Amino acid sequence: MTTHAETPLAGSTHSWNTRAVHAGKDDLAALGLHAPPIDLSTTYPSYDVVGEAERLDEFAAGHDDGGPPVYGRVANPTVRRFENALAELEGAEAAVAFASGMAALSACLLAQVAEGKPEVVGVRPMYGTTDHLLESGLLGNSVRWVTPDEAASAITDTTGLVVVESPANPTLTEVDLRALADACGAAPLLVDNTFATPVLQRPLTHGASLVLHSATKYLGGHGDVMGGVIACSAEFARSLRQVRFMTGGVLHPMAGYELLRGLATLPVRVRAASATAAELARRLAEHPRVTRVHYPRVGGAMVSFETSVDPVALVSAVRLITPAVSLGSVDSLIQHPASLTHRIMDEVARKDAGISPDLVRLSVGLEDVDDLWQDLLTALTHAAR
């Protein structure tokens, strides 16, 4: 399994594992603190009205001087810690956090539409709601769906984003990110890195411009916090902060605290769950009622498989694994994409994206592999066509 977690980060003598624990917290000891503080303020006192007016102009333009944020919709010190930590772990100049992964993607689209670049080149498959948002044109964008080999010929002067998810949701299809980034030329490549996390893959090192995380998943890791974040250049971060300032899609400070805490255990959780997922993928491939198994070369804690039994009945038959959407939690989740996460897509689009009606998606948690396997065996036995 490929992993970057043991290698030092650029500009640091410490490994990625060590930085995951300490990123965003390096100043705590000097402040006499051990745990990061949670700043729940919605507004901040200011006796220098002229000075604050000038700072507010800077915030409205997307700049952040690191000082008190004037108002909670502008910025938050606790959220700022999470943003700084995630930027460091993805190897980015900056990161901007939002209330959800879809809010983060929406901000990217709005920023590019405002720049007169409303065209999106999309590589399927990807998360169903991402697909639906791009297809809808609701935010003023248009989309052209291509294979990775067709991306270069689809890009025009008004292409604002090339969007790809690798490994993809739910088929776990992988894309050669370096080749795709080269094909994009000057067009920004946005990679949804939710499934791999920066433990297994850092798209910016392969030439991507933007990295998207649904922080709700592995970054939080416990199924109890929602958020989204974009890792990017300092210049693009200013555009995203402008959108966030105006639209209000801010991450709550408590969520920022929980996500920062989640980063500390991210490498341990991802490696442990990935080892279990790889073993389950091997066992599933040998089961007579499983017709195909999808598991990415990069590794990870996601497994998808196609089955000859009724997939809906299979999902309903598990007892230890929870039948639910979402992923990346410490407990295992299973769901039927055609019925839930990708139901919002047109049936033809699902077929074109390789999303079979027999496909089941499994997010592997931290339970014992034999306990999970017994639950899957029982479900495969009792689920009938």
mmCIF file of C-alpha atoms in Angstrom:
data_model
loop_
_atom_site.group_PDB
_atom_site.id
_atom_site.type_symbol
_atom_site.label_atom_id
_atom_site.label_comp_id
_atom_site.label_asym_id
_atom_site.label_seq_id
_atom_site.Cartn_x
_atom_site.Cartn_y
_atom_site.Cartn_z
ATOM 1 C CA MET A 1 0.000 0.000 0.000
ATOM 2 C CA THR A 2 1.349 3.411 -0.951
ATOM 3 C CA THR A 3 1.638 5.816 1.959
ATOM 4 C CA HIS A 4 3.243 9.215 2.388
ATOM 5 C CA ALA A 5 2.677 9.406 6.120
ATOM 6 C CA GLU A 6 6.211 8.461 7.155
ATOM 7 C CA THR A 7 8.023 10.946 4.899
ATOM 8 C CA PRO A 8 9.023 14.421 6.104
ATOM 9 C CA LEU A 9 6.953 17.364 4.937
ATOM 10 C CA ALA A 10 8.629 20.033 2.847
ATOM 11 C CA GLY A 11 10.275 22.554 5.134
ATOM 12 C CA SER A 12 10.045 20.263 8.172
ATOM 13 C CA THR A 13 12.401 17.756 9.742
ATOM 14 C CA HIS A 14 9.441 15.843 11.156
ATOM 15 C CA SER A 15 7.495 13.090 9.447
ATOM 16 C CA TRP A 16 3.967 13.553 8.160
ATOM 17 C CA ASN A 17 2.704 11.403 11.055
ATOM 18 C CA THR A 18 4.255 13.759 13.572
ATOM 19 C CA ARG A 19 2.991 16.860 11.809
ATOM 20 C CA ALA A 20 -0.541 15.389 11.739
ATOM 21 C CA VAL A 21 -0.443 15.455 15.543
ATOM 22 C CA HIS A 22 1.037 18.938 15.891
ATOM 23 C CA ALA A 23 -0.145 20.888 12.825
ATOM 24 C CA GLY A 24 -2.194 23.938 13.780
ATOM 25 C CA LYS A 25 -1.033 23.689 17.400
ATOM 26 C CA ASP A 26 2.622 24.762 17.375
ATOM 27 C CA ASP A 27 1.886 27.940 19.352
ATOM 28 C CA LEU A 28 -0.059 26.283 22.177
ATOM 29 C CA ALA A 29 2.833 25.737 24.603
ATOM 30 C CA ALA A 30 3.824 29.407 24.380
ATOM 31 C CA LEU A 31 0.224 30.302 25.194
ATOM 32 C CA GLY A 32 0.288 28.034 28.261
ATOM 33 C CA LEU A 33 -2.218 25.649 26.643
ATOM 34 C CA HIS A 34 -2.246 21.979 25.749
ATOM 35 C CA ALA A 35 -5.550 21.631 23.890
ATOM 36 C CA PRO A 36 -6.571 24.187 21.245
ATOM 37 C CA PRO A 37 -9.078 26.755 22.518
ATOM 38 C CA ILE A 38 -12.571 26.916 21.048
ATOM 39 C CA ASP A 39 -13.591 30.456 20.124
ATOM 40 C CA LEU A 40 -17.391 30.590 19.924
ATOM 41 C CA SER A 41 -17.657 34.352 19.461
ATOM 42 C CA THR A 42 -19.930 35.609 16.718
ATOM 43 C CA THR A 43 -18.628 39.161 16.989
ATOM 44 C CA TYR A 44 -15.500 40.870 18.337
ATOM 45 C CA PRO A 45 -15.077 44.180 20.219
ATOM 46 C CA SER A 46 -13.433 47.045 18.380
ATOM 47 C CA TYR A 47 -12.629 50.494 19.753
ATOM 48 C CA ASP A 48 -10.602 51.480 16.682
ATOM 49 C CA VAL A 49 -13.472 51.976 14.254
ATOM 50 C CA VAL A 50 -11.317 53.401 11.460
ATOM 51 C CA GLY A 51 -8.812 50.567 11.754
ATOM 52 C CA GLU A 52 -11.520 47.919 11.825
ATOM 53 C CA ALA A 53 -13.222 49.463 8.805
ATOM 54 C CA GLU A 54 -9.972 49.107 6.868
ATOM 55 C CA ARG A 55 -9.567 45.520 8.046
ATOM 56 C CA LEU A 56 -13.141 44.739 7.049
ATOM 57 C CA ASP A 57 -12.381 45.972 3.534
ATOM 58 C CA GLU A 58 -9.427 43.569 3.454
ATOM 59 C CA PHE A 59 -11.580 40.665 4.678
ATOM 60 C CA ALA A 60 -14.187 41.451 2.014
ATOM 61 C CA ALA A 61 -11.414 41.216 -0.572
ATOM 62 C CA GLY A 62 -10.509 37.742 0.678
ATOM 63 C CA HIS A 63 -7.456 38.619 2.756
ATOM 64 C CA ASP A 64 -6.933 37.315 6.282
ATOM 65 C CA ASP A 65 -4.332 38.988 8.507
ATOM 66 C CA GLY A 66 -4.660 36.382 11.243
ATOM 67 C CA GLY A 67 -6.059 38.857 13.774
ATOM 68 C CA PRO A 68 -9.510 39.001 15.371
ATOM 69 C CA PRO A 69 -12.008 38.435 12.557
ATOM 70 C CA VAL A 70 -14.483 41.294 13.301
ATOM 71 C CA TYR A 71 -17.453 38.953 12.772
ATOM 72 C CA GLY A 72 -17.960 35.192 12.855
ATOM 73 C CA ARG A 73 -19.016 34.988 9.213
ATOM 74 C CA VAL A 74 -15.665 36.494 8.193
ATOM 75 C CA ALA A 75 -13.357 34.018 9.939
ATOM 76 C CA ASN A 76 -12.820 32.211 13.218
ATOM 77 C CA PRO A 77 -9.565 31.507 15.115
ATOM 78 C CA THR A 78 -10.457 27.861 15.827
ATOM 79 C CA VAL A 79 -11.413 27.210 12.209
ATOM 80 C CA ARG A 80 -8.225 28.984 11.140
ATOM 81 C CA ARG A 81 -6.174 26.407 13.071
ATOM 82 C CA PHE A 82 -7.852 23.570 11.180
ATOM 83 C CA GLU A 83 -7.335 25.339 7.850
ATOM 84 C CA ASN A 84 -3.649 25.893 8.550
ATOM 85 C CA ALA A 85 -3.177 22.280 9.610
ATOM 86 C CA LEU A 86 -4.936 20.824 6.577
ATOM 87 C CA ALA A 87 -2.981 23.108 4.228
ATOM 88 C CA GLU A 88 0.257 21.864 5.773
ATOM 89 C CA LEU A 89 -0.726 18.209 5.477
ATOM 90 C CA GLU A 90 -1.794 18.596 1.828
ATOM 91 C CA GLY A 91 1.312 20.639 0.998
ATOM 92 C CA ALA A 92 -0.742 23.707 0.047
ATOM 93 C CA GLU A 93 -0.159 27.411 0.559
ATOM 94 C CA ALA A 94 -3.599 27.798 2.130
ATOM 95 C CA ALA A 95 -6.894 26.096 2.892
ATOM 96 C CA VAL A 96 -10.408 27.472 3.264
ATOM 97 C CA ALA A 97 -13.055 25.611 5.271
ATOM 98 C CA PHE A 98 -16.808 25.553 4.704
ATOM 99 C CA ALA A 99 -19.945 24.162 6.307
ATOM 100 C CA SER A 100 -19.894 21.046 4.075
ATOM 101 C CA GLY A 101 -18.085 19.501 1.145
ATOM 102 C CA MET A 102 -20.806 20.685 -1.215
ATOM 103 C CA ALA A 103 -20.491 24.237 0.129
ATOM 104 C CA ALA A 104 -16.766 24.055 -0.578
ATOM 105 C CA LEU A 105 -17.342 22.871 -4.153
ATOM 106 C CA SER A 106 -20.042 25.495 -4.677
ATOM 107 C CA ALA A 107 -17.618 28.223 -3.630
ATOM 108 C CA CYS A 108 -15.100 27.015 -6.220
ATOM 109 C CA LEU A 109 -17.747 27.116 -8.949
ATOM 110 C CA LEU A 110 -19.001 30.559 -7.923
ATOM 111 C CA ALA A 111 -15.473 31.950 -7.832
ATOM 112 C CA GLN A 112 -14.767 30.775 -11.362
ATOM 113 C CA VAL A 113 -18.145 31.845 -12.749
ATOM 114 C CA ALA A 114 -17.458 35.316 -11.337
ATOM 115 C CA GLU A 115 -14.161 35.335 -13.240
ATOM 116 C CA GLY A 116 -15.965 34.657 -16.519
ATOM 117 C CA LYS A 117 -14.951 31.005 -16.611
ATOM 118 C CA PRO A 118 -18.191 29.078 -16.163
ATOM 119 C CA GLU A 119 -17.280 25.918 -18.096
ATOM 120 C CA VAL A 120 -16.486 22.748 -16.160
ATOM 121 C CA VAL A 121 -14.883 19.650 -17.591
ATOM 122 C CA GLY A 122 -15.955 16.685 -15.477
ATOM 123 C CA VAL A 123 -14.570 13.159 -15.292
ATOM 124 C CA ARG A 124 -17.104 10.578 -14.156
ATOM 125 C CA PRO A 125 -17.733 8.777 -11.877
ATOM 126 C CA MET A 126 -17.870 11.042 -8.852
ATOM 127 C CA TYR A 127 -20.073 11.617 -5.823
ATOM 128 C CA GLY A 128 -23.703 11.732 -6.942
ATOM 129 C CA THR A 129 -24.529 15.169 -5.560
ATOM 130 C CA THR A 130 -21.348 16.623 -7.087
ATOM 131 C CA ASP A 131 -22.425 15.163 -10.414
ATOM 132 C CA HIS A 132 -25.928 16.582 -9.954
ATOM 133 C CA LEU A 133 -24.671 20.062 -9.031
ATOM 134 C CA LEU A 134 -22.394 20.259 -12.065
ATOM 135 C CA GLU A 135 -25.108 18.908 -14.369
ATOM 136 C CA SER A 136 -27.783 21.251 -13.025
ATOM 137 C CA GLY A 137 -25.981 24.465 -13.947
ATOM 138 C CA LEU A 138 -27.654 25.983 -10.897
ATOM 139 C CA LEU A 139 -24.631 28.132 -10.090
ATOM 140 C CA GLY A 140 -24.218 29.489 -13.609
ATOM 141 C CA ASN A 141 -21.822 26.837 -14.830
ATOM 142 C CA SER A 142 -22.008 24.374 -17.690
ATOM 143 C CA VAL A 143 -20.366 20.953 -17.766
ATOM 144 C CA ARG A 144 -18.888 18.678 -20.378
ATOM 145 C CA TRP A 145 -18.350 15.066 -19.343
ATOM 146 C CA VAL A 146 -15.203 13.423 -20.675
ATOM 147 C CA THR A 147 -12.817 10.557 -20.123
ATOM 148 C CA PRO A 148 -9.357 11.534 -18.831
ATOM 149 C CA ASP A 149 -7.957 11.118 -22.351
ATOM 150 C CA GLU A 150 -10.521 13.578 -23.728
ATOM 151 C CA ALA A 151 -9.888 16.317 -21.159
ATOM 152 C CA ALA A 152 -7.276 18.270 -23.132
ATOM 153 C CA SER A 153 -9.509 18.644 -26.190
ATOM 154 C CA ALA A 154 -12.496 19.723 -24.042
ATOM 155 C CA ILE A 155 -10.731 22.662 -22.384
ATOM 156 C CA THR A 156 -11.393 26.158 -23.718
ATOM 157 C CA ASP A 157 -10.480 29.703 -22.699
ATOM 158 C CA THR A 158 -13.568 29.827 -20.480
ATOM 159 C CA THR A 159 -12.933 26.545 -18.658
ATOM 160 C CA GLY A 160 -12.835 27.389 -14.980
ATOM 161 C CA LEU A 161 -12.359 23.905 -13.500
ATOM 162 C CA VAL A 162 -11.545 20.344 -14.431
ATOM 163 C CA VAL A 163 -13.145 18.173 -11.745
ATOM 164 C CA VAL A 164 -12.189 14.593 -10.914
ATOM 165 C CA GLU A 165 -12.513 12.268 -7.933
ATOM 166 C CA SER A 166 -9.812 9.620 -7.545
ATOM 167 C CA PRO A 167 -10.450 7.056 -6.170
ATOM 168 C CA ALA A 168 -13.964 7.746 -7.376
ATOM 169 C CA ASN A 169 -17.226 7.369 -5.525
ATOM 170 C CA PRO A 170 -18.580 4.661 -5.675
ATOM 171 C CA THR A 171 -16.612 2.535 -8.178
ATOM 172 C CA LEU A 172 -13.159 3.425 -6.750
ATOM 173 C CA THR A 173 -11.918 4.113 -10.281
ATOM 174 C CA GLU A 174 -8.489 5.755 -10.245
ATOM 175 C CA VAL A 175 -7.082 8.393 -12.586
ATOM 176 C CA ASP A 176 -3.465 9.174 -13.421
ATOM 177 C CA LEU A 177 -3.477 12.587 -11.787
ATOM 178 C CA ARG A 178 -0.127 13.683 -13.206
ATOM 179 C CA ALA A 179 -1.226 12.903 -16.759
ATOM 180 C CA LEU A 180 -4.556 14.659 -16.234
ATOM 181 C CA ALA A 181 -2.889 17.711 -14.684
ATOM 182 C CA ASP A 182 -0.529 17.922 -17.663
ATOM 183 C CA ALA A 183 -3.513 17.688 -20.021
ATOM 184 C CA CYS A 184 -5.255 20.546 -18.191
ATOM 185 C CA GLY A 185 -2.567 23.077 -19.033
ATOM 186 C CA ALA A 186 -3.578 26.388 -17.431
ATOM 187 C CA ALA A 187 -7.057 25.154 -16.451
ATOM 188 C CA PRO A 188 -7.249 24.433 -12.705
ATOM 189 C CA LEU A 189 -7.585 20.749 -11.844
ATOM 190 C CA LEU A 190 -9.765 20.120 -8.780
ATOM 191 C CA VAL A 191 -9.285 16.686 -7.227
ATOM 192 C CA ASP A 192 -11.714 15.327 -4.662
ATOM 193 C CA ASN A 193 -9.313 13.551 -2.305
ATOM 194 C CA THR A 194 -11.925 12.507 0.251
ATOM 195 C CA PHE A 195 -11.427 8.750 -0.187
ATOM 196 C CA ALA A 196 -7.617 8.668 -0.235
ATOM 197 C CA THR A 197 -6.946 11.459 2.294
ATOM 198 C CA PRO A 198 -3.486 13.047 2.389
ATOM 199 C CA VAL A 199 -2.261 9.905 4.162
ATOM 200 C CA LEU A 200 -2.358 7.975 0.877
ATOM 201 C CA GLN A 201 -2.345 10.662 -1.806
ATOM 202 C CA ARG A 202 -1.490 14.351 -2.129
ATOM 203 C CA PRO A 203 -2.857 15.584 -5.452
ATOM 204 C CA LEU A 204 -0.951 18.885 -5.389
ATOM 205 C CA THR A 205 2.305 16.938 -5.725
ATOM 206 C CA HIS A 206 0.884 15.463 -8.948
ATOM 207 C CA GLY A 207 0.081 18.853 -10.462
ATOM 208 C CA ALA A 208 -3.465 19.491 -9.216
ATOM 209 C CA SER A 209 -4.431 23.081 -8.386
ATOM 210 C CA LEU A 210 -7.192 22.430 -5.852
ATOM 211 C CA VAL A 211 -7.872 19.609 -3.403
ATOM 212 C CA LEU A 212 -11.391 19.077 -2.057
ATOM 213 C CA HIS A 213 -12.278 17.149 1.089
ATOM 214 C CA SER A 214 -15.642 16.348 2.470
ATOM 215 C CA ALA A 215 -14.191 16.767 5.955
ATOM 216 C CA THR A 216 -17.303 15.020 7.278
ATOM 217 C CA LYS A 217 -15.641 11.750 6.309
ATOM 218 C CA TYR A 218 -12.096 10.699 7.247
ATOM 219 C CA LEU A 219 -10.828 14.051 8.504
ATOM 220 C CA GLY A 220 -13.495 14.045 11.220
ATOM 221 C CA GLY A 221 -13.505 10.286 11.377
ATOM 222 C CA HIS A 222 -16.260 9.673 13.916
ATOM 223 C CA GLY A 223 -19.498 10.442 12.088
ATOM 224 C CA ASP A 224 -20.296 13.420 14.314
ATOM 225 C CA VAL A 225 -19.096 16.522 12.462
ATOM 226 C CA MET A 226 -19.858 18.050 9.064
ATOM 227 C CA GLY A 227 -17.543 20.244 7.029
ATOM 228 C CA GLY A 228 -15.702 20.781 3.778
ATOM 229 C CA VAL A 229 -12.332 22.258 2.909
ATOM 230 C CA ILE A 230 -10.336 23.297 -0.153
ATOM 231 C CA ALA A 231 -6.520 23.203 -0.126
ATOM 232 C CA CYS A 232 -5.108 25.533 -2.761
ATOM 233 C CA SER A 233 -2.848 28.467 -3.590
ATOM 234 C CA ALA A 234 -2.942 31.638 -1.515
ATOM 235 C CA GLU A 235 -4.396 33.461 -4.530
ATOM 236 C CA PHE A 236 -7.327 31.080 -4.996
ATOM 237 C CA ALA A 237 -7.899 31.050 -1.239
ATOM 238 C CA ARG A 238 -8.592 34.783 -1.409
ATOM 239 C CA SER A 239 -11.317 34.153 -3.997
ATOM 240 C CA LEU A 240 -12.843 31.441 -1.824
ATOM 241 C CA ARG A 241 -12.840 33.680 1.241
ATOM 242 C CA GLN A 242 -14.634 36.348 -0.778
ATOM 243 C CA VAL A 243 -17.352 33.849 -1.675
ATOM 244 C CA ARG A 244 -17.586 32.638 1.910
ATOM 245 C CA PHE A 245 -17.760 36.231 3.192
ATOM 246 C CA MET A 246 -20.726 36.935 0.927
ATOM 247 C CA THR A 247 -22.602 33.640 1.009
ATOM 248 C CA GLY A 248 -22.040 32.702 4.641
ATOM 249 C CA GLY A 249 -21.158 29.034 4.153
ATOM 250 C CA VAL A 250 -18.874 29.090 7.184
ATOM 251 C CA LEU A 251 -17.653 26.171 9.239
ATOM 252 C CA HIS A 252 -18.837 26.292 12.856
ATOM 253 C CA PRO A 253 -15.951 26.702 15.351
ATOM 254 C CA MET A 254 -16.929 23.538 17.226
ATOM 255 C CA ALA A 255 -16.685 21.657 13.938
ATOM 256 C CA GLY A 256 -13.297 23.276 13.312
ATOM 257 C CA TYR A 257 -12.123 22.031 16.710
ATOM 258 C CA GLU A 258 -13.371 18.479 16.074
ATOM 259 C CA LEU A 259 -11.785 18.375 12.613
ATOM 260 C CA LEU A 260 -8.445 19.582 13.948
ATOM 261 C CA ARG A 261 -8.648 16.872 16.598
ATOM 262 C CA GLY A 262 -9.485 14.329 13.899
ATOM 263 C CA LEU A 263 -6.327 15.136 11.945
ATOM 264 C CA ALA A 264 -4.163 13.961 14.843
ATOM 265 C CA THR A 265 -5.366 10.356 14.509
ATOM 266 C CA LEU A 266 -5.947 10.403 10.744
ATOM 267 C CA PRO A 267 -2.859 8.360 9.730
ATOM 268 C CA VAL A 268 -3.484 5.727 12.395
ATOM 269 C CA ARG A 269 -7.167 5.364 11.499
ATOM 270 C CA VAL A 270 -6.621 5.301 7.737
ATOM 271 C CA ARG A 271 -3.834 2.710 7.872
ATOM 272 C CA ALA A 272 -5.735 0.416 10.240
ATOM 273 C CA ALA A 273 -9.001 0.589 8.287
ATOM 274 C CA SER A 274 -7.139 0.177 4.983
ATOM 275 C CA ALA A 275 -5.495 -3.056 6.129
ATOM 276 C CA THR A 276 -8.903 -4.468 7.046
ATOM 277 C CA ALA A 277 -10.458 -3.257 3.786
ATOM 278 C CA ALA A 278 -7.744 -4.906 1.708
ATOM 279 C CA GLU A 279 -8.342 -8.218 3.483
ATOM 280 C CA LEU A 280 -12.125 -7.963 3.059
ATOM 281 C CA ALA A 281 -11.644 -7.199 -0.648
ATOM 282 C CA ARG A 282 -9.556 -10.365 -0.963
ATOM 283 C CA ARG A 283 -12.166 -12.508 0.785
ATOM 284 C CA LEU A 284 -15.073 -10.987 -1.135
ATOM 285 C CA ALA A 285 -13.332 -11.749 -4.436
ATOM 286 C CA GLU A 286 -13.393 -15.439 -3.521
ATOM 287 C CA HIS A 287 -17.082 -15.560 -2.554
ATOM 288 C CA PRO A 288 -19.365 -17.243 -5.114
ATOM 289 C CA ARG A 289 -22.099 -14.608 -4.708
ATOM 290 C CA VAL A 290 -19.734 -11.721 -5.417
ATOM 291 C CA THR A 291 -19.256 -11.109 -9.135
ATOM 292 C CA ARG A 292 -16.732 -8.280 -8.987
ATOM 293 C CA VAL A 293 -14.704 -6.420 -6.382
ATOM 294 C CA HIS A 294 -13.412 -2.851 -6.707
ATOM 295 C CA TYR A 295 -10.426 -1.873 -4.555
ATOM 296 C CA PRO A 296 -8.017 0.924 -5.504
ATOM 297 C CA ARG A 297 -4.281 0.518 -6.053
ATOM 298 C CA VAL A 298 -3.616 3.428 -3.707
ATOM 299 C CA GLY A 299 -5.348 1.486 -0.940
ATOM 300 C CA GLY A 300 -7.829 3.007 1.469
ATOM 301 C CA ALA A 301 -10.756 1.960 3.602
ATOM 302 C CA MET A 302 -13.394 1.810 0.842
ATOM 303 C CA VAL A 303 -14.458 -1.396 -0.925
ATOM 304 C CA SER A 304 -17.159 -1.691 -3.561
ATOM 305 C CA PHE A 305 -18.455 -4.974 -4.902
ATOM 306 C CA GLU A 306 -21.092 -6.293 -7.257
ATOM 307 C CA THR A 307 -23.190 -9.229 -6.192
ATOM 308 C CA SER A 308 -25.490 -11.832 -7.718
ATOM 309 C CA VAL A 309 -27.882 -11.505 -4.770
ATOM 310 C CA ASP A 310 -30.326 -8.640 -4.280
ATOM 311 C CA PRO A 311 -28.057 -5.761 -3.160
ATOM 312 C CA VAL A 312 -30.877 -4.039 -1.276
ATOM 313 C CA ALA A 313 -31.625 -7.242 0.644
ATOM 314 C CA LEU A 314 -27.916 -7.651 1.378
ATOM 315 C CA VAL A 315 -27.664 -4.156 2.852
ATOM 316 C CA SER A 316 -30.756 -4.820 4.957
ATOM 317 C CA ALA A 317 -29.339 -8.120 6.253
ATOM 318 C CA VAL A 318 -26.211 -6.814 7.996
ATOM 319 C CA ARG A 319 -26.238 -6.457 11.760
ATOM 320 C CA LEU A 320 -22.782 -5.291 12.880
ATOM 321 C CA ILE A 321 -22.220 -3.019 9.892
ATOM 322 C CA THR A 322 -24.566 -0.042 9.778
ATOM 323 C CA PRO A 323 -26.707 0.440 6.640
ATOM 324 C CA ALA A 324 -26.196 4.165 6.076
ATOM 325 C CA VAL A 325 -24.824 6.724 3.651
ATOM 326 C CA SER A 326 -21.599 8.610 4.361
ATOM 327 C CA LEU A 327 -18.240 6.996 5.052
ATOM 328 C CA GLY A 328 -14.923 7.391 6.830
ATOM 329 C CA SER A 329 -16.151 6.730 10.350
ATOM 330 C CA VAL A 330 -14.574 4.469 12.967
ATOM 331 C CA ASP A 331 -17.518 2.117 12.466
ATOM 332 C CA SER A 332 -18.283 0.358 9.186
ATOM 333 C CA LEU A 333 -21.100 1.555 6.925
ATOM 334 C CA ILE A 334 -22.709 -0.082 3.894
ATOM 335 C CA GLN A 335 -25.106 1.267 1.285
ATOM 336 C CA HIS A 336 -26.543 0.746 -2.203
ATOM 337 C CA PRO A 337 -25.369 3.685 -4.379
ATOM 338 C CA ALA A 338 -28.048 3.329 -7.065
ATOM 339 C CA SER A 339 -30.731 3.730 -4.391
ATOM 340 C CA LEU A 340 -29.124 6.431 -2.276
ATOM 341 C CA THR A 341 -25.901 8.395 -2.874
ATOM 342 C CA HIS A 342 -26.185 8.252 -6.670
ATOM 343 C CA ARG A 343 -29.955 8.035 -7.021
ATOM 344 C CA ILE A 344 -30.060 11.743 -7.864
ATOM 345 C CA MET A 345 -28.158 11.010 -11.092
ATOM 346 C CA ASP A 346 -29.984 10.150 -14.289
ATOM 347 C CA GLU A 347 -30.092 6.371 -14.844
ATOM 348 C CA VAL A 348 -28.236 6.691 -18.164
ATOM 349 C CA ALA A 349 -25.565 8.838 -16.491
ATOM 350 C CA ARG A 350 -25.135 6.197 -13.788
ATOM 351 C CA LYS A 351 -24.679 3.536 -16.421
ATOM 352 C CA ASP A 352 -22.183 5.669 -18.342
ATOM 353 C CA ALA A 353 -20.244 6.197 -15.104
ATOM 354 C CA GLY A 354 -20.029 2.444 -14.540
ATOM 355 C CA ILE A 355 -22.328 2.440 -11.502
ATOM 356 C CA SER A 356 -24.051 -0.927 -11.696
ATOM 357 C CA PRO A 357 -27.444 -1.500 -10.008
ATOM 358 C CA ASP A 358 -25.754 -4.501 -8.366
ATOM 359 C CA LEU A 359 -23.012 -2.392 -6.783
ATOM 360 C CA VAL A 360 -22.686 -2.180 -2.995
ATOM 361 C CA ARG A 361 -20.353 0.320 -1.293
ATOM 362 C CA LEU A 362 -18.653 -0.560 1.973
ATOM 363 C CA SER A 363 -16.844 1.939 4.200
ATOM 364 C CA VAL A 364 -14.606 -0.119 6.469
ATOM 365 C CA GLY A 365 -14.109 1.026 10.044
ATOM 366 C CA LEU A 366 -11.935 -0.134 12.916
ATOM 367 C CA GLU A 367 -13.777 -3.322 13.906
ATOM 368 C CA ASP A 368 -12.030 -6.684 13.826
ATOM 369 C CA VAL A 369 -11.789 -8.064 10.291
ATOM 370 C CA ASP A 370 -13.242 -11.473 11.224
ATOM 371 C CA ASP A 371 -16.290 -9.883 12.865
ATOM 372 C CA LEU A 372 -16.945 -7.794 9.755
ATOM 373 C CA TRP A 373 -16.444 -10.793 7.493
ATOM 374 C CA GLN A 374 -18.880 -12.914 9.473
ATOM 375 C CA ASP A 375 -21.509 -10.159 9.150
ATOM 376 C CA LEU A 376 -20.971 -9.964 5.382
ATOM 377 C CA LEU A 377 -21.064 -13.759 5.037
ATOM 378 C CA THR A 378 -24.373 -13.933 6.873
ATOM 379 C CA ALA A 379 -25.851 -11.144 4.758
ATOM 380 C CA LEU A 380 -24.680 -12.758 1.508
ATOM 381 C CA THR A 381 -26.220 -16.041 2.605
ATOM 382 C CA HIS A 382 -29.606 -14.601 3.583
ATOM 383 C CA ALA A 383 -30.021 -12.059 0.782
ATOM 384 C CA ALA A 384 -32.014 -13.677 -2.022
ATOM 385 C CA ARG A 385 -32.816 -12.559 -5.569
#
